Amino acid sequence: DQQVKQNSPSLSVQEGRISILNCDYTNSMFDYFLWYKKYPAEGPTFLISISSIKDKNEDGRFTVFLNKSAKHLSLHIVPSQPGDSAVYFCAASPFFGGSQGNLIFGKGTKLSVKP
Amino acid sequence: KAGVTQTPRYLIKTRGQQVTLSCSPISGHRSVSWYQQTPGQGLQFLFEYFSETQRNKGNFPGRFSGRQFSNSRSEMNVSTLELGDSALYLCASRLLTGTRRNEQFFGPGTRLTVL
């Protein structure tokens, strides 16, 4: 049973427009969420994170929104650039009395930004 | 600061053999987690070590084991290799304290092929 779901396997966006990547989770014990970007045959690169006590976190072109009641988060990239083309993973960290080193990942969304 | 390093980058083994992979975390990071990435299952947590002790374990058979040394470097071992163990093995490190303690930073991975 997938606890973190990225329902769109792929997304295609025009350069300069907004990219919106979505993620849903089922476990209310998750208290920290992260987005990673990954190129083939490389390790994931950390992009941005958000704690469950917040509903928005912004870093440059990247903004993550968290809707706890809907158990939904999204990553917005504005403006999108061709170099953003990669697979994006949503990950969640469960809280059981302390920080945990076991991130639970979604299956990823492949973003293609066309010039 | 140097990132997470993993050796070797590529490895080819045959069924029944064993393999040892190595990971050096970012300087100052005391926690090391290991993940397996396959096309079918995605990114899955194997285990986490800090203070030379295994702290969390994912749902993998006992053939998968690891250890951590006093300098925080970690190794993982897979014994009696099976074809299904072919995967990208990723190591990630994190701080254990502070507001960013849940953010994990990944190495480039070791691509293991079992023939």
CSV table of C-alpha atoms in Angstrom, one decimal:
chain,number,residue,atom,x,y,z
A,1,ASP,CA,0.0,0.0,0.0
A,2,GLN,CA,1.6,3.2,-1.2
A,3,GLN,CA,1.7,5.8,1.6
A,4,VAL,CA,3.0,8.6,-0.7
A,5,LYS,CA,1.5,8.9,-4.2
A,6,GLN,CA,2.4,10.9,-7.2
A,7,ASN,CA,-0.4,10.1,-9.5
A,8,SER,CA,1.0,11.8,-12.6
A,9,PRO,CA,3.9,9.8,-14.1
A,10,SER,CA,4.7,12.7,-16.5
A,11,LEU,CA,4.2,16.3,-17.1
A,12,SER,CA,5.1,18.5,-20.0
A,13,VAL,CA,5.3,22.3,-19.7
A,14,GLN,CA,6.4,25.1,-22.0
A,15,GLU,CA,9.5,27.1,-20.9
A,16,GLY,CA,8.6,30.2,-18.9
A,17,ARG,CA,5.3,28.7,-17.7
A,18,ILE,CA,4.5,27.3,-14.3
A,19,SER,CA,5.1,23.6,-13.5
A,20,ILE,CA,2.9,22.1,-10.8
A,21,LEU,CA,3.8,18.7,-9.4
A,22,ASN,CA,1.4,17.0,-7.0
A,23,CYS,CA,1.7,14.5,-4.2
A,24,ASP,CA,-0.8,12.9,-1.9
A,25,TYR,CA,-0.1,11.0,1.3
A,26,THR,CA,-2.2,8.7,3.5
A,27,ASN,CA,-0.3,8.6,6.9
A,28,SER,CA,-1.2,11.4,9.2
A,29,MET,CA,2.0,10.6,11.2
A,30,PHE,CA,4.1,12.2,8.5
A,31,ASP,CA,5.4,15.5,9.8
A,32,TYR,CA,8.0,16.6,7.3
A,33,PHE,CA,7.9,16.6,3.5
A,34,LEU,CA,10.6,17.0,0.9
A,35,TRP,CA,11.0,17.3,-2.8
A,36,TYR,CA,13.9,15.9,-4.7
A,37,LYS,CA,15.0,16.2,-8.3
A,38,LYS,CA,16.7,13.2,-10.0
A,39,TYR,CA,18.6,12.7,-13.3
A,40,PRO,CA,19.1,9.1,-14.6
A,41,ALA,CA,22.0,7.2,-13.0
A,42,GLU,CA,22.5,10.0,-10.4
A,43,GLY,CA,21.4,10.4,-6.8
A,44,PRO,CA,18.4,12.6,-5.9
A,45,THR,CA,19.2,16.2,-5.3
A,46,PHE,CA,17.4,17.9,-2.5
A,47,LEU,CA,15.2,20.9,-3.6
A,48,ILE,CA,12.9,22.1,-0.9
A,49,SER,CA,11.1,20.9,2.2
A,50,ILE,CA,8.2,21.8,4.5
A,51,SER,CA,7.3,21.0,8.0
A,52,SER,CA,3.7,20.0,8.8
A,53,ILE,CA,3.3,23.1,11.0
A,54,LYS,CA,3.6,25.3,7.9
A,55,ASP,CA,1.5,25.5,4.7
A,56,LYS,CA,4.0,27.2,2.4
A,57,ASN,CA,7.7,27.3,1.9
A,58,GLU,CA,9.5,29.3,-0.8
A,59,ASP,CA,13.0,29.1,-2.2
A,60,GLY,CA,13.7,31.0,-5.3
A,61,ARG,CA,11.7,29.6,-8.2
A,62,PHE,CA,10.4,26.7,-6.1
A,63,THR,CA,7.5,26.9,-3.7
A,64,VAL,CA,5.9,24.0,-1.8
A,65,PHE,CA,2.4,24.1,-0.6
A,66,LEU,CA,1.0,21.8,2.1
A,67,ASN,CA,-2.7,21.1,2.7
A,68,LYS,CA,-2.8,18.9,5.8
A,69,SER,CA,-6.6,18.4,5.8
A,70,ALA,CA,-6.4,17.1,2.3
A,71,LYS,CA,-3.1,15.2,2.9
A,72,HIS,CA,-1.8,16.9,-0.3
A,73,LEU,CA,1.2,18.8,-1.2
A,74,SER,CA,2.4,20.4,-4.4
A,75,LEU,CA,5.6,21.8,-5.8
A,76,HIS,CA,5.4,24.9,-8.0
A,77,ILE,CA,8.3,25.9,-10.3
A,78,VAL,CA,8.1,29.4,-11.8
A,79,PRO,CA,9.3,30.1,-14.4
A,80,SER,CA,10.1,26.6,-15.7
A,81,GLN,CA,13.4,26.2,-17.5
A,82,PRO,CA,14.6,23.4,-19.8
A,83,GLY,CA,17.2,22.5,-17.2
A,84,ASP,CA,14.3,21.6,-14.8
A,85,SER,CA,13.6,18.6,-16.9
A,86,ALA,CA,14.1,15.6,-14.6
A,87,VAL,CA,12.2,13.2,-12.4
A,88,TYR,CA,10.8,14.8,-9.3
A,89,PHE,CA,10.2,12.8,-6.1
A,90,CYS,CA,8.0,13.7,-3.2
A,91,ALA,CA,9.1,12.2,0.1
A,92,ALA,CA,7.7,12.1,3.6
A,93,SER,CA,9.3,11.6,7.0
A,94,PRO,CA,7.4,10.0,9.8
A,95,PHE,CA,7.6,11.3,13.3
A,96,PHE,CA,7.7,8.9,16.1
A,97,GLY,CA,9.1,10.8,19.0
A,98,GLY,CA,12.1,12.1,17.0
A,99,SER,CA,13.5,12.7,13.6
A,100,GLN,CA,13.6,9.7,11.4
A,101,GLY,CA,16.1,8.6,8.7
A,102,ASN,CA,13.5,6.6,6.8
A,103,LEU,CA,12.1,8.7,4.0
A,104,ILE,CA,9.1,7.3,2.2
A,105,PHE,CA,9.1,8.2,-1.5
A,106,GLY,CA,6.5,8.5,-4.2
A,107,LYS,CA,7.1,6.9,-7.6
A,108,GLY,CA,8.1,10.2,-9.2
A,109,THR,CA,6.8,12.5,-11.9
A,110,LYS,CA,8.9,13.1,-15.0
A,111,LEU,CA,8.9,16.7,-15.9
A,112,SER,CA,9.7,17.8,-19.4
A,113,VAL,CA,10.2,21.6,-20.0
A,114,LYS,CA,10.1,22.4,-23.7
A,115,PRO,CA,11.9,25.4,-25.1
B,1,LYS,CA,31.8,21.1,1.6
B,2,ALA,CA,32.2,17.8,-0.3
B,3,GLY,CA,29.0,15.9,-0.9
B,4,VAL,CA,28.2,12.3,-0.1
B,5,THR,CA,30.5,9.9,-1.9
B,6,GLN,CA,29.9,6.3,-2.8
B,7,THR,CA,32.2,3.6,-4.1
B,8,PRO,CA,32.3,1.8,-6.3
B,9,ARG,CA,30.0,3.5,-8.8
B,10,TYR,CA,29.4,0.4,-10.8
B,11,LEU,CA,29.6,-3.3,-9.9
B,12,ILE,CA,28.8,-6.5,-11.7
B,13,LYS,CA,28.4,-9.7,-9.7
B,14,THR,CA,27.0,-13.2,-10.3
B,15,ARG,CA,24.2,-14.9,-8.4
B,16,GLY,CA,25.3,-16.3,-5.0
B,17,GLN,CA,28.2,-13.9,-4.5
B,18,GLN,CA,28.3,-11.2,-1.9
B,19,VAL,CA,29.0,-7.5,-2.3
B,20,THR,CA,30.1,-4.6,-0.1
B,21,LEU,CA,29.3,-1.0,-0.9
B,22,SER,CA,30.8,2.0,0.8
B,23,CYS,CA,29.5,5.5,1.7
B,24,SER,CA,31.2,8.6,3.1
B,25,PRO,CA,28.8,11.1,4.4
B,26,ILE,CA,29.0,14.9,4.3
B,27,SER,CA,31.4,16.2,6.9
B,28,GLY,CA,29.6,16.7,10.2
B,29,HIS,CA,26.7,14.5,9.2
B,30,ARG,CA,26.4,11.6,11.6
B,31,SER,CA,23.5,9.7,10.2
B,32,VAL,CA,23.7,7.5,7.1
B,33,SER,CA,20.7,5.9,5.4
B,34,TRP,CA,20.7,3.4,2.6
B,35,TYR,CA,18.1,3.1,-0.1
B,36,GLN,CA,17.5,0.8,-3.0
B,37,GLN,CA,16.0,2.1,-6.3
B,38,THR,CA,14.5,-0.3,-8.8
B,39,PRO,CA,12.2,0.5,-11.8
B,40,GLY,CA,9.4,-1.6,-10.2
B,41,GLN,CA,9.5,-0.6,-6.6
B,42,GLY,CA,11.0,2.9,-6.7
B,43,LEU,CA,13.1,4.2,-3.9
B,44,GLN,CA,12.9,2.0,-0.8
B,45,PHE,CA,14.5,2.5,2.6
B,46,LEU,CA,16.9,-0.2,3.7
B,47,PHE,CA,18.3,1.0,7.0
B,48,GLU,CA,19.8,4.0,8.9
B,49,TYR,CA,22.8,4.1,11.1
B,50,PHE,CA,24.1,6.7,13.5
B,51,SER,CA,26.5,6.4,16.4
B,52,GLU,CA,27.6,3.1,14.9
B,53,THR,CA,24.2,1.5,15.6
B,54,GLN,CA,21.4,0.6,13.3
B,55,ARG,CA,18.4,2.8,14.2
B,56,ASN,CA,15.8,2.0,11.6
B,57,LYS,CA,15.3,-0.9,9.2
B,58,GLY,CA,13.1,-1.2,6.2
B,59,ASN,CA,11.4,-4.3,4.9
B,60,PHE,CA,14.3,-6.2,3.4
B,61,PRO,CA,15.6,-9.7,4.1
B,62,GLY,CA,18.5,-10.4,6.4
B,63,ARG,CA,20.8,-10.8,3.4
B,64,PHE,CA,21.0,-7.0,3.5
B,65,SER,CA,23.1,-5.7,6.3
B,66,GLY,CA,25.2,-2.7,7.1
B,67,ARG,CA,27.5,-1.1,9.6
B,68,GLN,CA,28.9,2.3,10.5
B,69,PHE,CA,32.3,3.2,11.6
B,70,SER,CA,33.4,5.8,14.3
B,71,ASN,CA,34.1,8.4,11.5
B,72,SER,CA,30.5,8.0,10.3
B,73,ARG,CA,31.5,6.2,7.1
B,74,SER,CA,29.1,3.3,6.4
B,75,GLU,CA,29.2,0.1,4.4
B,76,MET,CA,26.3,-2.1,3.3
B,77,ASN,CA,26.6,-5.8,2.5
B,78,VAL,CA,24.4,-8.0,0.4
B,79,SER,CA,25.1,-11.7,0.7
B,80,THR,CA,23.9,-14.5,-1.6
B,81,LEU,CA,23.1,-12.2,-4.4
B,82,GLU,CA,19.9,-12.7,-6.4
B,83,LEU,CA,19.0,-11.4,-9.8
B,84,GLY,CA,16.4,-9.1,-8.2
B,85,ASP,CA,19.1,-7.4,-6.2
B,86,SER,CA,20.1,-5.5,-9.4
B,87,ALA,CA,19.4,-1.9,-8.5
B,88,LEU,CA,20.9,1.5,-7.8
B,89,TYR,CA,21.9,1.6,-4.2
B,90,LEU,CA,21.9,5.1,-2.7
B,91,CYS,CA,23.4,6.4,0.4
B,92,ALA,CA,22.1,9.6,2.1
B,93,SER,CA,23.4,11.5,5.1
B,94,ARG,CA,21.8,14.1,7.4
B,95,LEU,CA,22.4,16.1,10.5
B,96,LEU,CA,20.9,14.8,13.7
B,97,THR,CA,20.0,18.1,15.2
B,98,GLY,CA,18.6,21.5,14.1
B,99,THR,CA,15.7,22.5,12.1
B,100,ARG,CA,17.0,20.8,9.0
B,101,ARG,CA,17.6,17.4,10.6
B,102,ASN,CA,15.1,15.7,8.3
B,103,GLU,CA,16.8,16.8,5.1
B,104,GLN,CA,18.8,13.9,3.6
B,105,PHE,CA,21.5,14.5,1.0
B,106,PHE,CA,22.2,11.7,-1.4
B,107,GLY,CA,25.3,10.4,-3.0
B,108,PRO,CA,25.5,9.4,-6.7
B,109,GLY,CA,24.7,5.8,-6.0
B,110,THR,CA,26.3,2.4,-6.8
B,111,ARG,CA,24.8,0.6,-9.8
B,112,LEU,CA,24.8,-3.1,-9.0
B,113,THR,CA,24.1,-5.6,-11.7
B,114,VAL,CA,23.6,-9.3,-10.8
B,115,LEU,CA,24.1,-11.8,-13.6
